[in-house]
mmCIF file of C-alpha atoms and ligand atoms in Angstrom:
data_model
loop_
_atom_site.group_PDB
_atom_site.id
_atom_site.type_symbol
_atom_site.label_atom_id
_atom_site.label_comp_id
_atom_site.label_asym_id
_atom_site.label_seq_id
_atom_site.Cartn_x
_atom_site.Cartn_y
_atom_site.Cartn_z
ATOM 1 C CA UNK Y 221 0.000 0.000 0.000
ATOM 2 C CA UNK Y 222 1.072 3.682 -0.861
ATOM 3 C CA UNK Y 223 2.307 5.569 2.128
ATOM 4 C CA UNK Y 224 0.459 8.174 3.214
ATOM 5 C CA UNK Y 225 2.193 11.766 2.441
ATOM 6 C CA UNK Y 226 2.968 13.509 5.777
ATOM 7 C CA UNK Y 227 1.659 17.163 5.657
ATOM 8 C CA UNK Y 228 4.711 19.174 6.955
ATOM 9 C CA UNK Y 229 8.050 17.143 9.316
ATOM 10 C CA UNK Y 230 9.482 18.764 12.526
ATOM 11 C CA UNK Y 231 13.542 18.266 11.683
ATOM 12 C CA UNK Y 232 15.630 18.468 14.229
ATOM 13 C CA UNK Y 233 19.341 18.845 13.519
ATOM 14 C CA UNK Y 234 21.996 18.161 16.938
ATOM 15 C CA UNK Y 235 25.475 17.514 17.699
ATOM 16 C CA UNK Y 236 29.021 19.690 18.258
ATOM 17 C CA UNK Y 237 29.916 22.939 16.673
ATOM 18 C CA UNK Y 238 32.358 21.556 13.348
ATOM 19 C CA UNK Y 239 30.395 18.514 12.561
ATOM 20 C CA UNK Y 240 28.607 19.704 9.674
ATOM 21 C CA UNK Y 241 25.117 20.970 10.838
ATOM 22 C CA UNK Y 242 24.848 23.677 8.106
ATOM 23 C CA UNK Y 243 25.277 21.343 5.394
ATOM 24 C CA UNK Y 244 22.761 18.713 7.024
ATOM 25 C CA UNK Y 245 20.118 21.440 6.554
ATOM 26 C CA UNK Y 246 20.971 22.207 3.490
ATOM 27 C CA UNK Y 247 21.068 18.094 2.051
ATOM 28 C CA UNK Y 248 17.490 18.042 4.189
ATOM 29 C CA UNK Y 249 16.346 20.810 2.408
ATOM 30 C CA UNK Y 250 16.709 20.545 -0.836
ATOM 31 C CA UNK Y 251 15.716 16.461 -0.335
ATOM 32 C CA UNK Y 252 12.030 18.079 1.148
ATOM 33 C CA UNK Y 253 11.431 20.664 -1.188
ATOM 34 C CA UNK Y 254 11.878 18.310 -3.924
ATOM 35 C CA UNK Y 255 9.367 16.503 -2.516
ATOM 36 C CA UNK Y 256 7.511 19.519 -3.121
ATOM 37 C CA UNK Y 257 7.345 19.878 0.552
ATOM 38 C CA UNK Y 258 7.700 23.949 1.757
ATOM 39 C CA UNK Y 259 10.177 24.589 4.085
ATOM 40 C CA UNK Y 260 11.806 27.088 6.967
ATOM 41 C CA UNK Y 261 15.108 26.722 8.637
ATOM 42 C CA UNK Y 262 15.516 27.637 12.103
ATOM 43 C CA UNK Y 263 17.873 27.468 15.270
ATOM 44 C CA UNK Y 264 17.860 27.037 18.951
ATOM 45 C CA UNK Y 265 18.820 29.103 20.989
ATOM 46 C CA UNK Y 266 17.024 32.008 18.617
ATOM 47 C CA UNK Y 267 14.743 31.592 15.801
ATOM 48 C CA UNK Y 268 12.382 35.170 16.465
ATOM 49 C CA UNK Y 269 14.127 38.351 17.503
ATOM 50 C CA UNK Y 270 13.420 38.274 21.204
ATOM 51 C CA UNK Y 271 14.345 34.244 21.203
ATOM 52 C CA UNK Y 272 17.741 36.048 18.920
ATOM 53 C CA UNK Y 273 18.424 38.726 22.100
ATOM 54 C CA UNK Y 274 18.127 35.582 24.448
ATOM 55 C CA UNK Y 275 20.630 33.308 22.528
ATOM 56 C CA UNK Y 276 23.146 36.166 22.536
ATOM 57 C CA UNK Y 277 22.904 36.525 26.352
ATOM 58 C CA UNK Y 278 23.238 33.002 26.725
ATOM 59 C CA UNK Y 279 26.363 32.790 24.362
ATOM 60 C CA UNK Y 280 28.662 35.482 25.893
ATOM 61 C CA UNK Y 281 30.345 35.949 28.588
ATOM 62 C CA UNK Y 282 28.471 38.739 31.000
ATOM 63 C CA UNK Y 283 30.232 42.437 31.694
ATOM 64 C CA UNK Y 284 32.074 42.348 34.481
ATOM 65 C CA UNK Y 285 32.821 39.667 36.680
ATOM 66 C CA UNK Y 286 29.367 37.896 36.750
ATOM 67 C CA UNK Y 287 28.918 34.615 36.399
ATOM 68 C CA UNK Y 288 25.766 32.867 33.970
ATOM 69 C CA UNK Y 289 24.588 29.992 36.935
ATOM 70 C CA UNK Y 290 23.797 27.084 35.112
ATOM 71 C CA UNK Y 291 19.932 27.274 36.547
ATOM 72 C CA UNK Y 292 19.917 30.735 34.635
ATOM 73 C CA UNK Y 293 21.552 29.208 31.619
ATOM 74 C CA UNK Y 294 18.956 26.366 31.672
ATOM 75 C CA UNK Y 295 15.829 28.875 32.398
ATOM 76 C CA UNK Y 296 17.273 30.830 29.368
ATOM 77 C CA UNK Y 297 17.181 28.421 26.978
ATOM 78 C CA UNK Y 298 13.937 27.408 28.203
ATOM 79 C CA UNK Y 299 12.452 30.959 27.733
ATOM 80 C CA UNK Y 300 13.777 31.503 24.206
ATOM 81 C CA UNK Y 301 12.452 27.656 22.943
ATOM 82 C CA UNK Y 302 9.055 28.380 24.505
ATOM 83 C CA UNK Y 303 9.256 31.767 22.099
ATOM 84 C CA UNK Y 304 10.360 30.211 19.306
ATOM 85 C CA UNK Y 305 7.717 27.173 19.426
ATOM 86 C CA UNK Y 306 5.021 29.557 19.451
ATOM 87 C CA UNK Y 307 5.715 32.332 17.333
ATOM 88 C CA UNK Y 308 7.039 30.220 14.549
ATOM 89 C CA UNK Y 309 7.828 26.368 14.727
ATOM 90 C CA UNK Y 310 4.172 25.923 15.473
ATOM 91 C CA UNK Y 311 2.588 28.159 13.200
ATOM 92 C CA UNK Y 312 4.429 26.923 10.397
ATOM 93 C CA UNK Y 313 3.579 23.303 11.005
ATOM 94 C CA UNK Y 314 0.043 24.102 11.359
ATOM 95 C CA UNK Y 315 -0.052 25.926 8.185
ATOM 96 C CA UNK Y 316 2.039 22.780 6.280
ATOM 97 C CA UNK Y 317 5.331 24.036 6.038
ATOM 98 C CA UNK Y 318 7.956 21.673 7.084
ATOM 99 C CA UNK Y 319 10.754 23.175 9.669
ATOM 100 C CA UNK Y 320 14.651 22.241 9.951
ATOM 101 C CA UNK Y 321 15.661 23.101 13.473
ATOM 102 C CA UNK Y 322 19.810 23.400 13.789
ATOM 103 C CA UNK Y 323 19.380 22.114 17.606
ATOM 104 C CA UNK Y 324 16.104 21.658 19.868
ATOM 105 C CA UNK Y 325 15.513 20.344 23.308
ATOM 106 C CA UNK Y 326 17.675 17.213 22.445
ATOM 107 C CA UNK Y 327 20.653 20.205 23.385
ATOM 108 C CA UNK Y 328 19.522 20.928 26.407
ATOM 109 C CA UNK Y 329 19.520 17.477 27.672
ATOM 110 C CA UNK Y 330 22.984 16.865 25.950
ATOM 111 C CA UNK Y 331 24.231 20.374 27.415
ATOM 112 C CA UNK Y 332 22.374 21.149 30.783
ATOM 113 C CA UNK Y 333 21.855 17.484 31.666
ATOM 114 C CA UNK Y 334 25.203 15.954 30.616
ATOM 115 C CA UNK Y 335 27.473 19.163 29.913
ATOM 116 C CA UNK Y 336 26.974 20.760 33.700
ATOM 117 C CA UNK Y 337 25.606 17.782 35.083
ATOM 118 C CA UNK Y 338 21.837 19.573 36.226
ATOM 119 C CA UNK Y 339 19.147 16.809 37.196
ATOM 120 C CA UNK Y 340 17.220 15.426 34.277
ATOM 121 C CA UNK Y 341 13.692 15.473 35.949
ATOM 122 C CA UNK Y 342 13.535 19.153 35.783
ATOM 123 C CA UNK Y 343 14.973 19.698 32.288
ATOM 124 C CA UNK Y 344 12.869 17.262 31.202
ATOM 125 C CA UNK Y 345 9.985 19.162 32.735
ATOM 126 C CA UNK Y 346 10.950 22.002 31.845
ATOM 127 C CA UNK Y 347 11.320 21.358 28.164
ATOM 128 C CA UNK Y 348 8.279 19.022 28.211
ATOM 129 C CA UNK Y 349 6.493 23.386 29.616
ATOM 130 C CA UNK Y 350 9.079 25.538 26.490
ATOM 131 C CA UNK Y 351 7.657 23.076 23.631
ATOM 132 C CA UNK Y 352 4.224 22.409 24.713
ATOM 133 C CA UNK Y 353 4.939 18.875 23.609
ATOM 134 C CA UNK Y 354 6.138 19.735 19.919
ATOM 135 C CA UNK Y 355 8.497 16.539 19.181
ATOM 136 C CA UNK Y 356 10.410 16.648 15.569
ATOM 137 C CA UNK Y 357 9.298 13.981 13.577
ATOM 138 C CA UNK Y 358 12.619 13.011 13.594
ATOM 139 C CA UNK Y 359 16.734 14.156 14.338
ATOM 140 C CA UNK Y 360 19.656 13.883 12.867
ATOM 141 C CA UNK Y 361 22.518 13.952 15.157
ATOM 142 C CA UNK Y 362 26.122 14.395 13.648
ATOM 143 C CA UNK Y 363 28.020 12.674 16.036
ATOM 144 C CA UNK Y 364 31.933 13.639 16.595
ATOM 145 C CA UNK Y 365 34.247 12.939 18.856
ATOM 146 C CA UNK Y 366 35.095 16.616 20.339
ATOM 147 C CA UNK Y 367 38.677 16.658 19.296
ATOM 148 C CA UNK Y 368 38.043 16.560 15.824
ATOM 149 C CA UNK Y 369 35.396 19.132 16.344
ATOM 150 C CA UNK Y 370 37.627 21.270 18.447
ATOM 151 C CA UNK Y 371 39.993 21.302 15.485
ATOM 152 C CA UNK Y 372 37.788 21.773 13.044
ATOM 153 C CA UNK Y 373 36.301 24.678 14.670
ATOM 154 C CA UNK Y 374 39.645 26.140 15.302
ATOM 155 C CA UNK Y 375 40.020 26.496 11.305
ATOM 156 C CA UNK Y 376 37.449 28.523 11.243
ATOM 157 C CA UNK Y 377 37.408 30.632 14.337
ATOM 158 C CA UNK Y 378 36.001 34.060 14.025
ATOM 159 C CA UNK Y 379 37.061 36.841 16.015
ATOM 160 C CA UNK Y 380 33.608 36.962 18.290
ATOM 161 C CA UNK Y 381 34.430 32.918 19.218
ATOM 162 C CA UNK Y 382 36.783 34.034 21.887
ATOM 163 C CA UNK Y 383 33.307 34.886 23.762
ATOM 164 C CA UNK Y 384 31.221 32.220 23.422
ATOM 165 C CA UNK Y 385 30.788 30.717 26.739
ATOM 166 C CA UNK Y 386 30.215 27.228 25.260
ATOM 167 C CA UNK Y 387 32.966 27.072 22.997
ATOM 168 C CA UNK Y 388 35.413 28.077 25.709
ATOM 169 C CA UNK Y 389 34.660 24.913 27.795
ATOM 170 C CA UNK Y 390 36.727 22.314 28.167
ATOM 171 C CA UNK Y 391 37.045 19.161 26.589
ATOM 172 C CA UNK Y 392 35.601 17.130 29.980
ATOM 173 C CA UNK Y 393 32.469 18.953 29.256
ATOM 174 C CA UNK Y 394 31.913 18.378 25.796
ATOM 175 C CA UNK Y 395 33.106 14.441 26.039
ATOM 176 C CA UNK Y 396 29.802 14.712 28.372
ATOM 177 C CA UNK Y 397 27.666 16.411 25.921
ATOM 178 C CA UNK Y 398 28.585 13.438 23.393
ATOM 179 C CA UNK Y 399 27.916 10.571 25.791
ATOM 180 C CA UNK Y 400 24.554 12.231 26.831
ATOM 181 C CA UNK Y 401 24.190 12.645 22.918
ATOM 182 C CA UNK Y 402 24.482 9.421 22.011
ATOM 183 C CA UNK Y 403 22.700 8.211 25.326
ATOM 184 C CA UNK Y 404 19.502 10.374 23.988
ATOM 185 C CA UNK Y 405 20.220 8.277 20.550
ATOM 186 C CA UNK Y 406 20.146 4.578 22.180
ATOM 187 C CA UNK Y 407 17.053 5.883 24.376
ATOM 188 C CA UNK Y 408 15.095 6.484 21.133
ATOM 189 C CA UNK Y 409 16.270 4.519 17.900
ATOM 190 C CA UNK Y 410 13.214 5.495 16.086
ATOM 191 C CA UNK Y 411 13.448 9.124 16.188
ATOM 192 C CA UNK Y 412 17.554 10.109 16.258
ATOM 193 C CA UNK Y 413 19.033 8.797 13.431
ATOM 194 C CA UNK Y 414 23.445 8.574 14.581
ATOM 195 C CA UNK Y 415 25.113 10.236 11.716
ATOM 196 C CA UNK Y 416 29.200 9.516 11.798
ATOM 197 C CA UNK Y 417 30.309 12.851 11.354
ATOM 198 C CA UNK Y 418 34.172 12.312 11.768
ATOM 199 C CA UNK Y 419 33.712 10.913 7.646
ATOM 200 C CA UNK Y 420 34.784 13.354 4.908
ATOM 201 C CA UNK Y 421 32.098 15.779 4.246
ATOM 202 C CA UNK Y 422 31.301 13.552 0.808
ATOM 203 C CA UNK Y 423 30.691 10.660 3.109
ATOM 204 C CA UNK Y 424 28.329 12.648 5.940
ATOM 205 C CA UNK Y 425 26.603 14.135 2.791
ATOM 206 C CA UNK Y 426 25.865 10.857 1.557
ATOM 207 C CA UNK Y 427 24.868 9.637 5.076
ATOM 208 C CA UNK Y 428 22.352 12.187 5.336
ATOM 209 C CA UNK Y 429 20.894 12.225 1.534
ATOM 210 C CA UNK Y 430 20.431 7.996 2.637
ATOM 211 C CA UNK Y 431 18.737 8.719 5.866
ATOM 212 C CA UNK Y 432 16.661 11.409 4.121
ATOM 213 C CA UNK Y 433 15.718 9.105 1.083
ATOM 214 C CA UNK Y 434 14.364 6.725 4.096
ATOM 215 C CA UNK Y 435 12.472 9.063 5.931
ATOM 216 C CA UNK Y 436 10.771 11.539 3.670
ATOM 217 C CA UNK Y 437 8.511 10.663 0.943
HETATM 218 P P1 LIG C 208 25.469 27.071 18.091
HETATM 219 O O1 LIG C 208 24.093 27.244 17.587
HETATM 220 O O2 LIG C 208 26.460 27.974 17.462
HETATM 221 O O3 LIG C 208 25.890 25.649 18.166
HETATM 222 O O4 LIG C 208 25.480 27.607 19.593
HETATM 223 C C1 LIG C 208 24.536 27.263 20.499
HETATM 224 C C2 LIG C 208 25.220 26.853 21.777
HETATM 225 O O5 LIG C 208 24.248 26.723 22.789
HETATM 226 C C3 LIG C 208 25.919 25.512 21.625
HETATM 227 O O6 LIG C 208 27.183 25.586 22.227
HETATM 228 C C4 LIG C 208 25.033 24.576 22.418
HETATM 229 C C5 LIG C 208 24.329 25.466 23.399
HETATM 230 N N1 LIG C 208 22.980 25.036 23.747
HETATM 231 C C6 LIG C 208 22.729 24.597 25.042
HETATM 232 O O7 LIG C 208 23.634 24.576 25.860
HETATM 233 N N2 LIG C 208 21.461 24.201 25.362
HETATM 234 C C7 LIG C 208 20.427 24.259 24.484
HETATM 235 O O8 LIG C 208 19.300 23.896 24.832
HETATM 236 C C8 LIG C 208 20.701 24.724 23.145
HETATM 237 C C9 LIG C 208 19.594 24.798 22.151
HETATM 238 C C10 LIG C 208 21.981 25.098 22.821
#
């Protein structure tokens, strides 16, 4: 029997800076609108101008010698997801346009929960509040062991990276964002599809276009 044609797919996209997210969205794009599917690409943290001011609190480092807590980091997140859900992610579902999010609440389990080590329960409660149970169809997540994607990133620094909060961690925390990564991954097969990003870029592309061939029609 034909499959049934799914109106518009949630797309989430997850995994380290320098593993190739751009490029994901771009293979998942171009694979949906041939499909004659319409299509928006987003991010988390930002997405709307107010969930945009958030992300850049949340990035840098604050003016003088304050410190972002990691429940304020967490509640910050929260706040600009619970934004973006509403004024876009779910408008555009409802009106059939399909929406490629670089990062979702798959992060903040990955970050918050593995990252600084903050108790599960209430980031899963709180991102169950921010999404108002919006779950991507499915996600892709570029998986990379944080060396590589420490060097790759260093290529292409850019003169703002120096004050990124996130990027300035060290390598402890981000081999914790990739176990929780991949932990989220073994917890739910069906939806987060592993992606080996430490391949060439031909070889991730081709990865993705496979994955996409699978799950869109
Ligand atoms: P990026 O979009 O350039 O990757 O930057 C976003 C940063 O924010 C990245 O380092 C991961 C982090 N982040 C969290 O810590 N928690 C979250 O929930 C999200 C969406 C991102």
């Amino acid at each position: 029997m034909a499959k049934e044609k799914k109106k518009a797919f949630f797309i989430t996209i997850e995994g380290p800076e320098g593993a190739g997210k751009s490029s994901c969205a771009a293979i998942l794009t171009r694979h949906l609108e041939a499909h004659g599917y319409p299509v928006i690409c987003t991010r988390e943290p930002g997405g709307t101008p107010l969930a945009e001011k958030l992300r850049e609190v949340v990035k840098s480092k604050p003016d003088q010698n304050e410190t972002i807590h990691p429940e304020t980091e967490l509640l910050l997140m929260e706040a600009a997801r619970a934004q973006h859900v509403r004024e876009k992610i779910a408008p555009a579902l409802a009106s059939g346009t399909s929406v490629i999010c670089d990062r979702f609440s798959d992060s903040t389990c990955a970050y918050q929960g593995g990252g600084r080590d903050m108790d599960m329960g209430t980031i899963n409660f709180l991102n169950d509040f921010a999404t108002g149970g919006c779950v991507p169809d499915f996600t892709l997540l570029l998986d990379l062991p944080p060396e590589t994607g420490f060097e790759r990133v260093a290529r292409r620094r850019s003169a703002d990276a120096d004050n990124d909060r996130f990027e300035a961690e060290k390598l402890d925390f981000h081999r914790r964002v990739r176990e929780a990564f991949l932990a989220l991954a073994k917890g739910s097969p069906e939806r987060i599809r592993v992606i080996d990003a430490s391949k060439t870029l031909d070889n991730v592309i081709e990865q993705v276009e496979k994955v996409a061939h699978e799950l869109i029609f």
